[in-house]
Coordinates of C-alpha atoms (C1' of nucleotides) in Angstrom, one line a residue:
Chain X
M155 CA -0.3 -0.2 0.2
D156 CA 3.0 2.5 -0.1
I157 CA 4.0 1.9 -3.2
A158 CA 3.0 4.9 -5.5
Y159 CA 1.3 4.0 -8.3
P160 CA 1.9 5.1 -11.6
R161 CA -0.7 6.9 -13.3
T162 CA 0.2 7.0 -17.3
D163 CA -3.7 6.8 -18.0
L164 CA -4.3 10.3 -15.9
F165 CA -4.7 13.5 -18.6
V166 CA -4.1 16.7 -17.4
R167 CA -4.5 19.8 -18.9
Q168 CA -4.3 23.5 -18.1
I169 CA -7.2 25.5 -19.1
K170 CA -9.0 29.0 -18.2
H171 CA -11.8 29.4 -15.8
D172 CA -13.2 33.0 -15.8
S173 CA -9.5 34.2 -16.6
V174 CA -8.1 32.2 -13.9
S175 CA -5.5 29.1 -14.3
A176 CA -7.5 25.7 -14.0
V177 CA -6.3 22.4 -14.1
R178 CA -8.9 20.0 -16.0
I179 CA -8.2 16.4 -15.3
A180 CA -9.3 13.3 -16.7
G181 CA -9.0 9.6 -16.2
L182 CA -9.9 9.8 -12.5
G183 CA -12.1 6.0 -13.1
N184 CA -14.6 6.7 -10.5
Y185 CA -13.8 9.5 -8.0
S186 CA -16.4 11.2 -6.1
V187 CA -15.1 14.9 -5.3
S188 CA -18.7 16.2 -4.0
K189 CA -18.5 12.7 -1.3
T190 CA -15.1 13.4 -1.0
L191 CA -14.8 16.7 0.1
D192 CA -17.6 16.3 2.3
C193 CA -17.9 13.3 4.1
G194 CA -16.1 14.6 7.2
Q195 CA -12.5 13.4 6.2
C196 CA -11.4 17.2 5.7
F197 CA -12.6 20.9 7.4
R198 CA -11.3 23.1 5.7
F199 CA -14.2 22.5 2.6
E200 CA -17.5 23.8 1.5
R201 CA -19.4 24.5 -1.7
S202 CA -18.4 27.6 -2.6
P203 CA -21.4 30.3 -1.8
R204 CA -20.5 32.1 -5.0
Y205 CA -20.1 29.1 -7.4
R206 CA -22.9 26.6 -5.6
H207 CA -21.5 23.7 -8.0
E208 CA -18.2 24.1 -6.7
Y209 CA -16.2 23.0 -3.7
E210 CA -14.1 25.7 -1.9
G211 CA -11.3 25.5 0.2
V212 CA -7.4 25.8 1.6
A213 CA -4.9 23.3 2.2
H214 CA -1.3 23.5 1.7
G215 CA -0.8 27.3 2.1
K216 CA -3.5 27.4 -1.2
Y217 CA -7.0 28.2 -1.7
I218 CA -8.1 26.3 -4.9
R219 CA -11.9 25.5 -5.9
V220 CA -12.8 22.1 -7.2
Y221 CA -15.5 20.2 -9.0
Q222 CA -16.8 17.8 -11.3
E223 CA -19.5 18.4 -14.6
E224 CA -22.6 17.3 -14.0
D225 CA -21.4 14.6 -11.8
Y226 CA -19.2 13.0 -14.4
L227 CA -17.2 10.9 -11.7
D228 CA -14.4 10.3 -14.7
E229 CA -12.9 14.1 -14.6
M230 CA -12.2 16.6 -12.1
I231 CA -11.5 20.8 -12.5
I232 CA -8.9 22.5 -10.0
V233 CA -9.4 26.0 -10.3
N234 CA -6.8 28.4 -9.1
C235 CA -4.2 25.9 -9.9
K236 CA -1.9 25.7 -13.0
E237 CA 0.2 22.3 -13.7
A238 CA 2.9 22.6 -11.8
D239 CA 1.0 22.7 -8.7
F240 CA -0.9 20.0 -9.7
W241 CA 1.9 17.4 -10.1
N242 CA 3.5 18.7 -6.6
I243 CA 0.6 19.4 -4.6
W244 CA -2.5 18.3 -5.6
Y245 CA -1.9 14.9 -7.9
K246 CA -0.7 13.4 -4.2
Y247 CA -3.6 15.6 -2.0
F248 CA -6.3 14.1 -3.8
A249 CA -4.8 10.3 -3.8
L250 CA -4.3 10.3 -7.2
D251 CA -1.1 7.8 -6.3
R252 CA -3.1 5.1 -4.9
P253 CA -4.4 2.4 -6.6
W254 CA -8.3 2.8 -5.6
T255 CA -9.6 0.2 -7.6
E256 CA -7.8 -2.1 -6.3
I257 CA -8.3 -1.0 -2.8
R258 CA -12.1 -1.1 -3.1
E259 CA -11.9 -4.4 -4.3
D260 CA -9.8 -5.3 -1.7
I261 CA -12.8 -4.4 0.9
S262 CA -15.9 -5.4 -1.3
S263 CA -14.5 -8.8 -1.3
R264 CA -13.7 -9.0 2.0
S265 CA -17.6 -9.5 3.3
P266 CA -21.0 -8.6 2.3
V267 CA -21.0 -5.7 5.1
L268 CA -18.2 -4.1 3.5
A269 CA -19.3 -4.7 -0.7
H270 CA -22.8 -2.7 0.3
A271 CA -20.5 0.1 1.6
A272 CA -18.0 -0.1 -1.3
E273 CA -21.3 0.2 -3.6
L274 CA -23.0 3.0 -1.9
A275 CA -19.2 4.6 -0.2
G276 CA -16.4 3.5 -2.8
D277 CA -16.1 6.8 -5.0
I278 CA -14.8 8.3 -1.6
R279 CA -10.9 8.6 -1.5
I280 CA -9.2 9.5 1.2
L281 CA -7.1 12.8 0.8
S282 CA -3.6 13.0 2.3
Q283 CA -3.9 15.7 3.9
D284 CA -1.0 17.6 5.8
P285 CA -0.3 15.4 9.2
F286 CA -0.4 18.3 11.6
E287 CA -3.2 20.0 10.5
A288 CA -4.8 16.4 10.8
L289 CA -3.4 15.9 13.7
V290 CA -5.3 19.2 15.3
S291 CA -7.9 19.2 13.4
F292 CA -8.8 15.7 15.1
I293 CA -7.9 16.6 18.4
I294 CA -10.5 19.8 17.7
S295 CA -13.0 16.9 16.4
Q296 CA -13.6 15.3 19.8
C297 CA -17.2 15.6 21.1
N298 CA -18.0 18.2 18.8
N299 CA -19.8 18.1 15.9
I300 CA -18.6 18.8 12.3
P301 CA -19.9 22.4 11.2
R302 CA -18.5 23.4 14.7
I303 CA -15.1 21.5 14.7
K304 CA -15.1 23.4 10.5
G305 CA -15.8 26.9 12.9
L306 CA -13.2 26.0 15.2
V307 CA -10.7 25.0 12.6
E308 CA -11.1 28.6 10.7
A309 CA -10.9 30.8 13.9
L310 CA -7.2 28.6 14.4
C311 CA -6.4 29.5 11.3
E312 CA -7.5 33.4 11.2
R313 CA -5.7 33.9 14.7
Y314 CA -2.3 31.8 13.6
G315 CA -2.3 31.4 10.0
D316 CA -0.6 33.5 6.9
K317 CA -3.5 36.0 5.2
K318 CA -3.9 35.6 1.5
Y319 CA -6.4 36.6 -1.1
T320 CA -7.8 34.3 -3.9
P321 CA -7.6 35.4 -7.3
E322 CA -11.6 37.3 -7.1
G323 CA -9.9 39.0 -4.0
D324 CA -11.2 37.0 -0.8
V325 CA -9.3 36.3 2.3
F326 CA -8.1 33.2 3.7
Y327 CA -6.0 32.1 6.1
T328 CA -3.8 29.3 5.7
F329 CA -3.2 26.5 8.4
P330 CA -0.6 27.5 11.2
T331 CA 2.7 26.0 11.9
P332 CA 3.1 24.8 15.3
E333 CA 5.8 27.5 15.7
R334 CA 3.2 30.1 14.8
I335 CA 0.9 28.4 17.8
L336 CA 3.5 28.4 20.3
D337 CA 4.7 31.9 19.9
C338 CA 1.5 33.9 20.2
P339 CA 0.9 35.4 23.6
S340 CA -2.4 35.0 23.8
G341 CA -2.1 31.7 23.6
L342 CA -5.1 29.7 22.2
S343 CA -7.5 31.5 24.8
G344 CA -11.3 33.3 23.3
L345 CA -10.9 30.6 20.6
K346 CA -13.4 28.6 22.4
L347 CA -11.9 25.6 22.0
G348 CA -13.0 24.6 25.5
Y349 CA -10.7 21.6 27.4
R350 CA -9.2 20.7 24.0
D351 CA -7.2 23.8 23.6
K352 CA -4.0 22.5 26.0
Y353 CA -4.6 19.3 24.0
I354 CA -3.7 21.4 20.8
Y355 CA -1.3 23.2 23.2
A356 CA 0.4 19.3 23.6
A357 CA 0.1 18.7 19.7
A358 CA 2.2 21.8 18.7
C359 CA 5.0 21.6 21.2
A360 CA 5.2 17.6 20.2
A361 CA 5.4 18.7 16.5
R362 CA 8.1 21.7 17.4
D363 CA 10.2 19.0 18.6
G364 CA 10.2 16.9 15.9
I365 CA 7.1 14.0 16.3
I366 CA 5.4 14.4 12.9
D367 CA 8.7 13.1 11.2
K368 CA 9.3 10.9 13.5
I369 CA 5.5 9.1 13.1
S370 CA 5.7 9.5 9.4
E371 CA 9.1 7.2 10.0
A372 CA 7.9 4.6 12.0
Q373 CA 8.1 1.3 10.8
S374 CA 4.2 0.0 11.3
T375 CA 1.1 1.6 12.2
A376 CA 1.0 -0.1 15.7
E377 CA 4.6 1.9 16.6
A378 CA 3.0 5.3 14.8
E379 CA 0.2 4.8 16.7
K380 CA 2.2 4.6 19.9
M381 CA 3.6 7.8 18.9
V382 CA 0.7 9.7 18.1
R383 CA -1.0 8.1 21.7
S384 CA 1.8 9.6 23.5
I385 CA 0.3 13.8 22.7
E386 CA -1.4 14.4 25.9
G387 CA -5.4 14.5 24.4
V388 CA -4.8 11.7 22.1
G389 CA -6.7 8.7 22.5
P390 CA -7.6 5.7 19.9
K391 CA -10.1 7.5 17.5
V392 CA -7.6 10.9 17.2
A393 CA -5.3 8.8 16.6
A394 CA -6.6 6.4 14.0
C395 CA -8.3 9.5 12.3
A396 CA -4.6 11.1 12.4
L397 CA -3.2 8.5 11.3
L398 CA -5.7 7.7 8.5
F399 CA -6.1 11.4 7.1
G400 CA -2.6 13.3 7.6
F401 CA -0.2 9.9 7.6
E402 CA -1.5 8.1 4.9
R403 CA -2.4 4.7 7.5
Y404 CA -5.3 3.1 5.4
D405 CA -5.4 0.4 7.8
A406 CA -5.6 2.6 10.8
F407 CA -8.9 1.9 12.5
P408 CA -10.7 3.2 15.2
V409 CA -12.6 -0.1 16.0
D410 CA -13.1 0.4 19.8
V411 CA -14.8 3.7 19.6
W412 CA -17.9 4.5 17.5
M413 CA -17.4 1.7 14.7
K414 CA -18.9 -0.8 17.2
R415 CA -21.6 1.5 17.0
A416 CA -22.0 2.3 13.6
L417 CA -21.6 -1.2 12.8
A418 CA -24.8 -2.7 15.3
R419 CA -26.7 0.4 13.6
L420 CA -26.4 -0.4 10.3
F421 CA -25.7 -3.6 10.0
P422 CA -27.0 -5.6 12.9
G423 CA -25.7 -8.6 14.1
C424 CA -21.6 -7.9 12.0
R425 CA -19.1 -8.6 14.6
D426 CA -16.4 -9.9 13.1
Y427 CA -13.3 -6.5 12.8
S428 CA -11.0 -8.9 11.3
V429 CA -11.7 -9.3 8.4
F430 CA -11.4 -5.4 7.5
G431 CA -7.8 -6.5 6.0
P432 CA -4.9 -3.7 5.0
Y433 CA -7.5 -1.0 4.3
A434 CA -9.2 -1.2 7.8
G435 CA -9.4 2.9 8.1
V436 CA -10.9 3.6 4.3
A437 CA -13.9 1.0 4.7
Q438 CA -14.7 3.0 7.8
Q439 CA -14.8 6.1 6.0
Y440 CA -17.1 4.6 3.8
M441 CA -19.0 3.3 6.9
F442 CA -18.9 6.9 8.3
Y443 CA -20.4 8.1 5.1
C444 CA -23.2 5.1 4.8
E445 CA -24.0 6.2 8.5
R446 CA -23.7 10.0 8.1
Y447 CA -25.9 10.2 4.9
L448 CA -28.1 7.4 4.3
E449 CA -29.3 6.5 7.8
G450 CA -29.1 9.7 9.3
K451 CA -29.6 13.2 8.9
Chain M
dC1013 C1' -33.9 22.0 30.4
dG1014 C1' -32.0 18.3 28.7
dC1015 C1' -28.9 15.6 25.1
dC1016 C1' -25.9 15.6 21.5
dA1017 C1' -21.7 16.0 18.8
dG1018 C1' -16.2 11.9 14.5
dG1019 C1' -13.0 11.6 23.0
dT1020 C1' -9.9 11.4 26.3
dA1021 C1' -7.8 11.1 31.2
dG1022 C1' -8.0 9.9 35.7
dG1023 C1' -10.2 7.1 38.9
dT1024 C1' -12.3 2.7 41.1
dA1025 C1' -13.8 -2.4 41.3
Chain K
dT1083 C1' -10.4 -5.4 31.2
dA1084 C1' -14.7 -2.4 32.4
dC1085 C1' -17.2 1.0 33.7
dC1086 C1' -17.8 5.8 35.0
dT1087 C1' -17.6 10.9 35.1
dA1088 C1' -15.3 15.5 34.8
dC1089 C1' -13.6 18.4 30.9
dA1090 C1' -16.3 23.4 27.4
dT1091 C1' -19.1 24.8 24.0
dG1092 C1' -22.9 25.1 20.9
dG1093 C1' -27.2 23.9 18.1
dC1094 C1' -31.8 22.2 18.7

DNA sequence: CGCCAGGTAGGTA
DNA sequence: TACCTACATGGC
């Protein structure tokens, strides 16, 4: 699962979108931009109020908009992006270097329950987010709902991130570095983070001291998990989400926390958690989507 | 007012 | 191991 996947079947072309640089990518296979950006794995993408069919957001210090024409899942357009940026940043961020057909097949083959989930959510991709951003975002996520998580992440960016402008002249803020969080004299007070502020402070200290690289270099997911869990406020759930969404550990799987409940509710009778395989975390995200969008609200 | 929201730490039996 | 509660905050 760690081997990059050469995409000679990907067709990338630079275009203009209302006089803004954009890139059209074809040959995605079966990639749902809307589900991927709206399934609760990232907190800085939203439907654009100005361009309703587009998602807009910030990652790796850059603002982009992303959309697919009439839900045509084989192609996507990234606005405010040049071809060099695509290959240097977004190709990996959108996880186009991964063998998603094989991953989905692997998950589907493991149980009828997972085959069902893959049918409903198999066009979701796991983004490769910035590790520190993923870690802090999922620390904030604990005991919070997704809209509020987004608001708190945004508040953190507004206080500590860099101020930048979109091509349309709107302000946006980058996700802060650990150093910026630690340097600020006002600390994290006033951001309404509640009891999570000291956890974020602890994560920033650990990141400043080099824990991100150490986690990235871990030999196994179990070893990586041990390192993330050493940060105060990071339990099994936050660790699994950080590893899955920030460190490309597709087998990280918070079976202890909500998965048992989700499985019991969605697929009564399923108790076999050992069959999830090397992409258990991906399967978990399929399940999360199923629960959130098809069974609940 | 009570309950819930992508939990965790610290305590107890 | 399994359960209990405090921890902050806001929406419904």
